[in-house]
PDB file of C-alpha atoms in Angstrom:
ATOM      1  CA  UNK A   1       0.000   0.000   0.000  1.00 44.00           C
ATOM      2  CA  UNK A   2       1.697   3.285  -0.679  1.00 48.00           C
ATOM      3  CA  UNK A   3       1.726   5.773   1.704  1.00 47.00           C
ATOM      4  CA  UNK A   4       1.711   9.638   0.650  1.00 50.00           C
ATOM      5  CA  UNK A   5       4.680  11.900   2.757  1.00 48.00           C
ATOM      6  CA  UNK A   6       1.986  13.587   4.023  1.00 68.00           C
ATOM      7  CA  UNK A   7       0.173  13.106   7.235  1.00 70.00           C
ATOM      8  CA  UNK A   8      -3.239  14.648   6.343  1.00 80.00           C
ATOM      9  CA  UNK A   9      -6.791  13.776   4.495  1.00 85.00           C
ATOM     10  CA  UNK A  10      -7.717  15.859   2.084  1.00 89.00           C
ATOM     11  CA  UNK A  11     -11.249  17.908   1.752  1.00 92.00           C
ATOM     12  CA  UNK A  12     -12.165  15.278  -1.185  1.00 94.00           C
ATOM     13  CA  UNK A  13     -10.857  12.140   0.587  1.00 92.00           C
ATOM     14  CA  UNK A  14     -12.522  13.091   4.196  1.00 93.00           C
ATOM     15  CA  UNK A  15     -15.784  13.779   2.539  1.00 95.00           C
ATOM     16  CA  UNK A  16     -16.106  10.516   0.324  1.00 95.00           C
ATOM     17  CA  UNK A  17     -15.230   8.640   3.076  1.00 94.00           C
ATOM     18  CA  UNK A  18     -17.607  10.573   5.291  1.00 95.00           C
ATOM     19  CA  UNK A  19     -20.297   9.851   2.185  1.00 96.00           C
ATOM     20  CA  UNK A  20     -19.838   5.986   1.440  1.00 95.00           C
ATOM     21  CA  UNK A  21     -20.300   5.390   5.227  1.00 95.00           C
ATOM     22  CA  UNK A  22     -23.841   7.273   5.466  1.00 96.00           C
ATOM     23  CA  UNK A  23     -24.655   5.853   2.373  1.00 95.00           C
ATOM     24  CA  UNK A  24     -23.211   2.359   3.615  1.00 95.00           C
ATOM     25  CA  UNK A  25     -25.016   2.127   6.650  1.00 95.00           C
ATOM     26  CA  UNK A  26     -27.926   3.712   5.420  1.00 96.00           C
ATOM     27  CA  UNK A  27     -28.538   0.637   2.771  1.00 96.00           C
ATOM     28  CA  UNK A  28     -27.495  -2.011   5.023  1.00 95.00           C
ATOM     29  CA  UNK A  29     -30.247  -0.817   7.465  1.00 95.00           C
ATOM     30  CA  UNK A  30     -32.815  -0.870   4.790  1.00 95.00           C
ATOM     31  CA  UNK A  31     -31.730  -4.168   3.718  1.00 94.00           C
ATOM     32  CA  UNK A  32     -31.754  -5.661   7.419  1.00 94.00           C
ATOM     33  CA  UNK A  33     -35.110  -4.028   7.870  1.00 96.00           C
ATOM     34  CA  UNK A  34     -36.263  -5.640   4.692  1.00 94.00           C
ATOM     35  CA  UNK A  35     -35.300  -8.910   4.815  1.00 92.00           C
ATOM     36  CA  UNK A  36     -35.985  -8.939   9.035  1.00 95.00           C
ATOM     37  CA  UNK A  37     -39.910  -7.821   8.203  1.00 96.00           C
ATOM     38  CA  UNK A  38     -40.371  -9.184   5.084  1.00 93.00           C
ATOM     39  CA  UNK A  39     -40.975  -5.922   3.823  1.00 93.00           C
ATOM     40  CA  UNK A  40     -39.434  -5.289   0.586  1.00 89.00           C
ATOM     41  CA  UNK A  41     -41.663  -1.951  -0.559  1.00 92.00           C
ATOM     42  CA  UNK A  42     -37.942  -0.413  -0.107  1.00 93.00           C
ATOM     43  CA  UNK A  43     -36.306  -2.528  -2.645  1.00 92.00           C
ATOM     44  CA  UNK A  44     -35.887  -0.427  -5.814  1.00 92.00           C
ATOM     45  CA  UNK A  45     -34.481   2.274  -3.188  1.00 93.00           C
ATOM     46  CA  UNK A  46     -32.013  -0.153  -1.680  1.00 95.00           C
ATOM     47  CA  UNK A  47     -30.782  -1.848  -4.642  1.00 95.00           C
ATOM     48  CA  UNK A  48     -30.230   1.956  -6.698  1.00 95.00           C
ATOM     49  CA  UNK A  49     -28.393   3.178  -3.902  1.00 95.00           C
ATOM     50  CA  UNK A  50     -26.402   0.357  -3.899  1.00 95.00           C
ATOM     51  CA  UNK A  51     -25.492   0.884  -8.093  1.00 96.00           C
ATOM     52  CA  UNK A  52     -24.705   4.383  -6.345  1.00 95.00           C
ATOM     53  CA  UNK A  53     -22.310   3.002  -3.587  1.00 95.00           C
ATOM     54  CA  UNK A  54     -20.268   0.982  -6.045  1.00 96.00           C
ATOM     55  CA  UNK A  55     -19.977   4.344  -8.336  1.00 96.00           C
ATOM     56  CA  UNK A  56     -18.710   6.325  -5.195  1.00 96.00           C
ATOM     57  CA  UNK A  57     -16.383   3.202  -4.632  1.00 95.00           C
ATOM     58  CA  UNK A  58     -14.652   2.612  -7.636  1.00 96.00           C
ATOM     59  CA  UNK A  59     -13.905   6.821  -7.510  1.00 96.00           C
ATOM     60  CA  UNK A  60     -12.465   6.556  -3.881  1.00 94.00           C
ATOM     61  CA  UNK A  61     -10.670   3.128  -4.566  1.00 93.00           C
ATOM     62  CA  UNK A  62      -9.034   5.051  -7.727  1.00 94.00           C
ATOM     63  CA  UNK A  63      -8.701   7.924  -5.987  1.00 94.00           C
ATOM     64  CA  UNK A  64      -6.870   5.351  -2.925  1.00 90.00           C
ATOM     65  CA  UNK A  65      -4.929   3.842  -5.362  1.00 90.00           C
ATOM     66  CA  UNK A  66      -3.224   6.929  -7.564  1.00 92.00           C
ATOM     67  CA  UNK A  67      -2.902   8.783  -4.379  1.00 89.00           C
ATOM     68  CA  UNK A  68      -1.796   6.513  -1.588  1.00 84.00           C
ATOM     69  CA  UNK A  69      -2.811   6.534   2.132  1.00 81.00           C
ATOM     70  CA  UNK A  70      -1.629   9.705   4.641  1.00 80.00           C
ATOM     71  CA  UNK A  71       1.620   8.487   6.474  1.00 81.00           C
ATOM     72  CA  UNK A  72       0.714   7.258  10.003  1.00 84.00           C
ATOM     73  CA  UNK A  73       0.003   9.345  12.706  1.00 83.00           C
ATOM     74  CA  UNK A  74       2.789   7.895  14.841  1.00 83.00           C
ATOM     75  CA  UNK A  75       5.366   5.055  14.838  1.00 83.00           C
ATOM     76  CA  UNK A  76       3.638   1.720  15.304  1.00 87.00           C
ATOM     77  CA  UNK A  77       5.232  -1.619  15.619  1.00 89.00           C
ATOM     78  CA  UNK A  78       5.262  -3.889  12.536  1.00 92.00           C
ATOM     79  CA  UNK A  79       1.959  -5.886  13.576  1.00 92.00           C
ATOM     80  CA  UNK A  80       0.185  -3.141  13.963  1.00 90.00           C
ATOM     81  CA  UNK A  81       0.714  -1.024  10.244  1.00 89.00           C
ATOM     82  CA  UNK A  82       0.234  -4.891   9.111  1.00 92.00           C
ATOM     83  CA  UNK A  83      -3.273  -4.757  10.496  1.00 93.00           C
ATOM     84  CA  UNK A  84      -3.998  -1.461   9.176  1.00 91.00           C
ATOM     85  CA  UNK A  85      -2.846  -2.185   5.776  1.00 91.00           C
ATOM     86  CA  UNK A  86      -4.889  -5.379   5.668  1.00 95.00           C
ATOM     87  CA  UNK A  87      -7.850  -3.764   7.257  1.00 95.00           C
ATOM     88  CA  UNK A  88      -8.110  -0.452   4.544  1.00 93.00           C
ATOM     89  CA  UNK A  89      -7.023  -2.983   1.748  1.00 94.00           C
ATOM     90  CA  UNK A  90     -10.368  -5.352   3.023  1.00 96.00           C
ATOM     91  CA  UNK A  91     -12.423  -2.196   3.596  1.00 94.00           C
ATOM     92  CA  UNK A  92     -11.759  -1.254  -0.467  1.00 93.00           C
ATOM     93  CA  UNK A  93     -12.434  -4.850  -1.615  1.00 96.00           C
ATOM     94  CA  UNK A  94     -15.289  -5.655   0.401  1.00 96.00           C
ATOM     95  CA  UNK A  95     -17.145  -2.369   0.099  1.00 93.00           C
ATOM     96  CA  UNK A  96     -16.755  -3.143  -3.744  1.00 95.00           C
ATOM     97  CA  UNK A  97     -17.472  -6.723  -3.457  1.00 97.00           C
ATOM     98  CA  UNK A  98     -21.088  -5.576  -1.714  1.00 97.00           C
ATOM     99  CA  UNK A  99     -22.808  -3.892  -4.046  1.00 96.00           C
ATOM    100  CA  UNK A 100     -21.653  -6.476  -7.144  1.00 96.00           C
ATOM    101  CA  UNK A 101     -22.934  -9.106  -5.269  1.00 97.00           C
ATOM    102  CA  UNK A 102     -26.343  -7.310  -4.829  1.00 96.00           C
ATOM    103  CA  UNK A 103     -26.296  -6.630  -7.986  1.00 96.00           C
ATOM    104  CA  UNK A 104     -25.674 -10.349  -9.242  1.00 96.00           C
ATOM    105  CA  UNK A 105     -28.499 -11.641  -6.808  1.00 96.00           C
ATOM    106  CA  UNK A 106     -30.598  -8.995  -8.070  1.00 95.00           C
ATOM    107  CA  UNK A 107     -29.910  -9.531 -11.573  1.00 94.00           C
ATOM    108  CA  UNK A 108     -29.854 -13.759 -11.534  1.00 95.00           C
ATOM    109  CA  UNK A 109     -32.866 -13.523  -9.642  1.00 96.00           C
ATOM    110  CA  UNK A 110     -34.317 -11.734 -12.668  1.00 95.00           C
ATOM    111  CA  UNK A 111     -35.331  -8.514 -10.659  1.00 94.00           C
ATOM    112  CA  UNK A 112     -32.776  -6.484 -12.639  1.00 93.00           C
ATOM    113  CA  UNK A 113     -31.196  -3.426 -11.443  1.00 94.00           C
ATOM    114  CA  UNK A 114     -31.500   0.238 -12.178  1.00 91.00           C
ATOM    115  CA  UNK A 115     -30.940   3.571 -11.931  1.00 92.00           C
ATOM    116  CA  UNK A 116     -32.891   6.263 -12.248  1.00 88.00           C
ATOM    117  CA  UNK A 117     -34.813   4.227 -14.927  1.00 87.00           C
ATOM    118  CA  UNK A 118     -32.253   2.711 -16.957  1.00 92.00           C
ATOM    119  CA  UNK A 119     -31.577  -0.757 -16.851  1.00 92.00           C
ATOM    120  CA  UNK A 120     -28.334  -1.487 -15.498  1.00 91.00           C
ATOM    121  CA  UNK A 121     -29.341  -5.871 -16.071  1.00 91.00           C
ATOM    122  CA  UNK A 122     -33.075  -6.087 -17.592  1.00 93.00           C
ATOM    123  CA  UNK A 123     -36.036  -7.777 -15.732  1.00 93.00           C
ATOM    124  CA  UNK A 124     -36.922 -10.904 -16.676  1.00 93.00           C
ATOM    125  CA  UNK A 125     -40.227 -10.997 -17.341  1.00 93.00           C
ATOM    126  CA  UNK A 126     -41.659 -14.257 -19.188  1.00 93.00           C
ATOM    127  CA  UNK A 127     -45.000 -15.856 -20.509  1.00 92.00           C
ATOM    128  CA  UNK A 128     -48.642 -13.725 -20.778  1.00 93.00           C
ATOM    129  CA  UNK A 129     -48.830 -12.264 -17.113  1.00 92.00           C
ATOM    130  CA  UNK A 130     -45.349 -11.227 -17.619  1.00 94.00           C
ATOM    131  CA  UNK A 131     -44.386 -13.088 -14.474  1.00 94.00           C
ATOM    132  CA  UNK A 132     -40.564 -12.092 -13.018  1.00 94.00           C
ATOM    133  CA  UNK A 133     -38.211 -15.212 -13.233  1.00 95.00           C
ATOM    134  CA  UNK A 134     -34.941 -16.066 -12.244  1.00 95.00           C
ATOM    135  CA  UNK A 135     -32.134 -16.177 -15.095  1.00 93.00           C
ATOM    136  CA  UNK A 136     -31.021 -19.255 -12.790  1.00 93.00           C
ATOM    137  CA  UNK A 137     -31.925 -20.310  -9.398  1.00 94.00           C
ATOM    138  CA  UNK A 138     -28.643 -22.165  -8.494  1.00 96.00           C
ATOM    139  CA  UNK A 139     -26.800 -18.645  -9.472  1.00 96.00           C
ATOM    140  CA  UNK A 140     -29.664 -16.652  -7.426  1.00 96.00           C
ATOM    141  CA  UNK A 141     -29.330 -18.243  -4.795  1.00 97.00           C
ATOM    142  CA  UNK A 142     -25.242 -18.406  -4.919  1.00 97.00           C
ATOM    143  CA  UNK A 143     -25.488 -14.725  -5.306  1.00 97.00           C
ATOM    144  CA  UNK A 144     -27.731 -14.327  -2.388  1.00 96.00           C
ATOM    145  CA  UNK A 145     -25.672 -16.130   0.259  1.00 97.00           C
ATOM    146  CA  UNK A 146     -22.228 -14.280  -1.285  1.00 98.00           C
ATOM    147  CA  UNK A 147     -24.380 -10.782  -1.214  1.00 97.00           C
ATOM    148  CA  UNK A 148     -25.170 -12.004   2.771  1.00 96.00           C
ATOM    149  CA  UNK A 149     -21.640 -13.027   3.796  1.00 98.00           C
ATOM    150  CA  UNK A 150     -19.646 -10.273   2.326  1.00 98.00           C
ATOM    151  CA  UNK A 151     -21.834  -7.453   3.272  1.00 96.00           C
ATOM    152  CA  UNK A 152     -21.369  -9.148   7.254  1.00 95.00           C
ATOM    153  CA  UNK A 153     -18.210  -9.658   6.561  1.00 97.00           C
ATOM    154  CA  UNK A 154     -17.733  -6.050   5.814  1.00 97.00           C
ATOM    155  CA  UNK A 155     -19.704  -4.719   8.440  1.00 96.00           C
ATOM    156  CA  UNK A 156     -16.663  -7.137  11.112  1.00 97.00           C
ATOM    157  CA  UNK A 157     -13.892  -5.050   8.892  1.00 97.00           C
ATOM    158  CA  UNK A 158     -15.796  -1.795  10.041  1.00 96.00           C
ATOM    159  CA  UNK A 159     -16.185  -2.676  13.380  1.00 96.00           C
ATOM    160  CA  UNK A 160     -12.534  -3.050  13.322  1.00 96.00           C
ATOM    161  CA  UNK A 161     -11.782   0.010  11.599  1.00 96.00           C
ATOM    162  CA  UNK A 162     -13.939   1.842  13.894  1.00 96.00           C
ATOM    163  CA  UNK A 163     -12.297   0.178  17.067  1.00 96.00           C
ATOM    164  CA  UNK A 164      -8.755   1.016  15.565  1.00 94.00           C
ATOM    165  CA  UNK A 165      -9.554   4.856  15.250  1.00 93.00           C
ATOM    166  CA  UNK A 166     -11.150   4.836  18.667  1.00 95.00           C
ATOM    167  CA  UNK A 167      -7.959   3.210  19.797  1.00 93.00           C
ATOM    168  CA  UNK A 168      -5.726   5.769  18.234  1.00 90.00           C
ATOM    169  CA  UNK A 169      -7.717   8.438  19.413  1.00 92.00           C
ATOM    170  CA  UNK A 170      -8.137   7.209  23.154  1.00 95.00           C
ATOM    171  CA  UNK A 171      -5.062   4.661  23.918  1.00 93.00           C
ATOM    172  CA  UNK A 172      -2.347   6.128  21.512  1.00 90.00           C
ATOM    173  CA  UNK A 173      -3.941   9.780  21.944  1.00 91.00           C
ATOM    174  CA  UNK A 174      -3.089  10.493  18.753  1.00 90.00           C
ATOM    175  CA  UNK A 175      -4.577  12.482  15.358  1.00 87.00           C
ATOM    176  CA  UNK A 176      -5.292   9.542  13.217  1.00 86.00           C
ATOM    177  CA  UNK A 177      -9.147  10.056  13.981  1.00 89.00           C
ATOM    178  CA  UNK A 178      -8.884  13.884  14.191  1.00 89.00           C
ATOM    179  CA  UNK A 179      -7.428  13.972  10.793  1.00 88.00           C
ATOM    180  CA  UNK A 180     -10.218  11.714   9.362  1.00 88.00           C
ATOM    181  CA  UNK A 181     -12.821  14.164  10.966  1.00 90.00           C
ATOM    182  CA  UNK A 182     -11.292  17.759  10.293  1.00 86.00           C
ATOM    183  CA  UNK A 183      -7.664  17.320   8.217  1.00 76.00           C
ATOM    184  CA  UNK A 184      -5.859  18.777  11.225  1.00 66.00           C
ATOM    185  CA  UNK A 185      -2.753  16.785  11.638  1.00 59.00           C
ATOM    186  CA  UNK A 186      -2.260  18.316  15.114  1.00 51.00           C
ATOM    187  CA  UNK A 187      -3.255  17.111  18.197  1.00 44.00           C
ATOM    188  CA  UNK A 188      -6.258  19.490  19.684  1.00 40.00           C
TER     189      UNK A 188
END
């Protein structure tokens, strides 16, 4: 992972960060509150903001990727910038791998997916009543338990991240979670 001489966030980074996370949690409490009540009148909703996550993503994982990570804070031992390298390297892959899975369970179930009214993968709508139907039910249903582990497995990589910056915040005192929140690279 490359690292960036300096030790701050910029404006853009702080703020798509800031962004995917509302966005994040607000979809993953729609979908728990979906599939938890069997109430799915939210669906389009969840599944466009999802197409909308993964187009935020792929700009902050480019963005990630030309410009590096901020230095660290402080000096850590070795097992420690390990962990933080694997955690923001999961936290890019998994937040990606989310959204394409939704999208394939959506799709293979033959729901399609859109936004905004174009078809991102076309409904599958068959014989006179125009009846939805799955492009394949093994796939579906593939899709469904990969859209259902990675999304938890996600939300264990944020609870990690989130314990991490509280750590460095509250244990190590210092401005890795104060940068994230206001850019300052100072102690306040």
């Amino acid at each position: 992972m490359k690292s960036t001489s300096s030790h701050t966030y910029t404006t853009f980074s702080r703020s798509l960060h800031w962004l995917i996370a509302l966005v994040f949690l607000c979809i993953w409490a729609a979908g728990y509150y979906m599939v938890s009540n069997q109430d799915y009148a939210i669906y389009s909703l969840h599944k466009q903001a999802g197409v909308v996550l993964l187009m935020l993503m792929v700009i902050r994982a480019a963005y990630r990727l030309k410009q590096g990570w901020p230095a660290p804070a402080n000096q850590y031992k070795q097992w420690q910038q390990r962990l933080a390298k694997l955690t923001h390297w999961a936290l890019l892959v998994l937040v990606l791998l989310v959204p394409l899975s939704g999208i394939a369970y959506s799709g293979l179930s033959g729901h399609g997916v859109y936004l905004f009214g174009l078809d991102i993968v076309p409904t599958n709508l068959v014989g006179p009543e125009q009846q939805v139907q799955a492009y394949s039910p093994i796939w579906e249903a593939r899709a469904q338990t990969s859209h259902w582990l990675i999304t938890y497995a996600f939300m264990g990589i944020v609870y990690v991240h989130i314990a991490g910056a509280l750590k460095h915040h509250f244990m190590d005192r210092d401005t890795t979670l104060t940068r994230m929140i206001n850019g300052s690279a100072r102690a306040e």
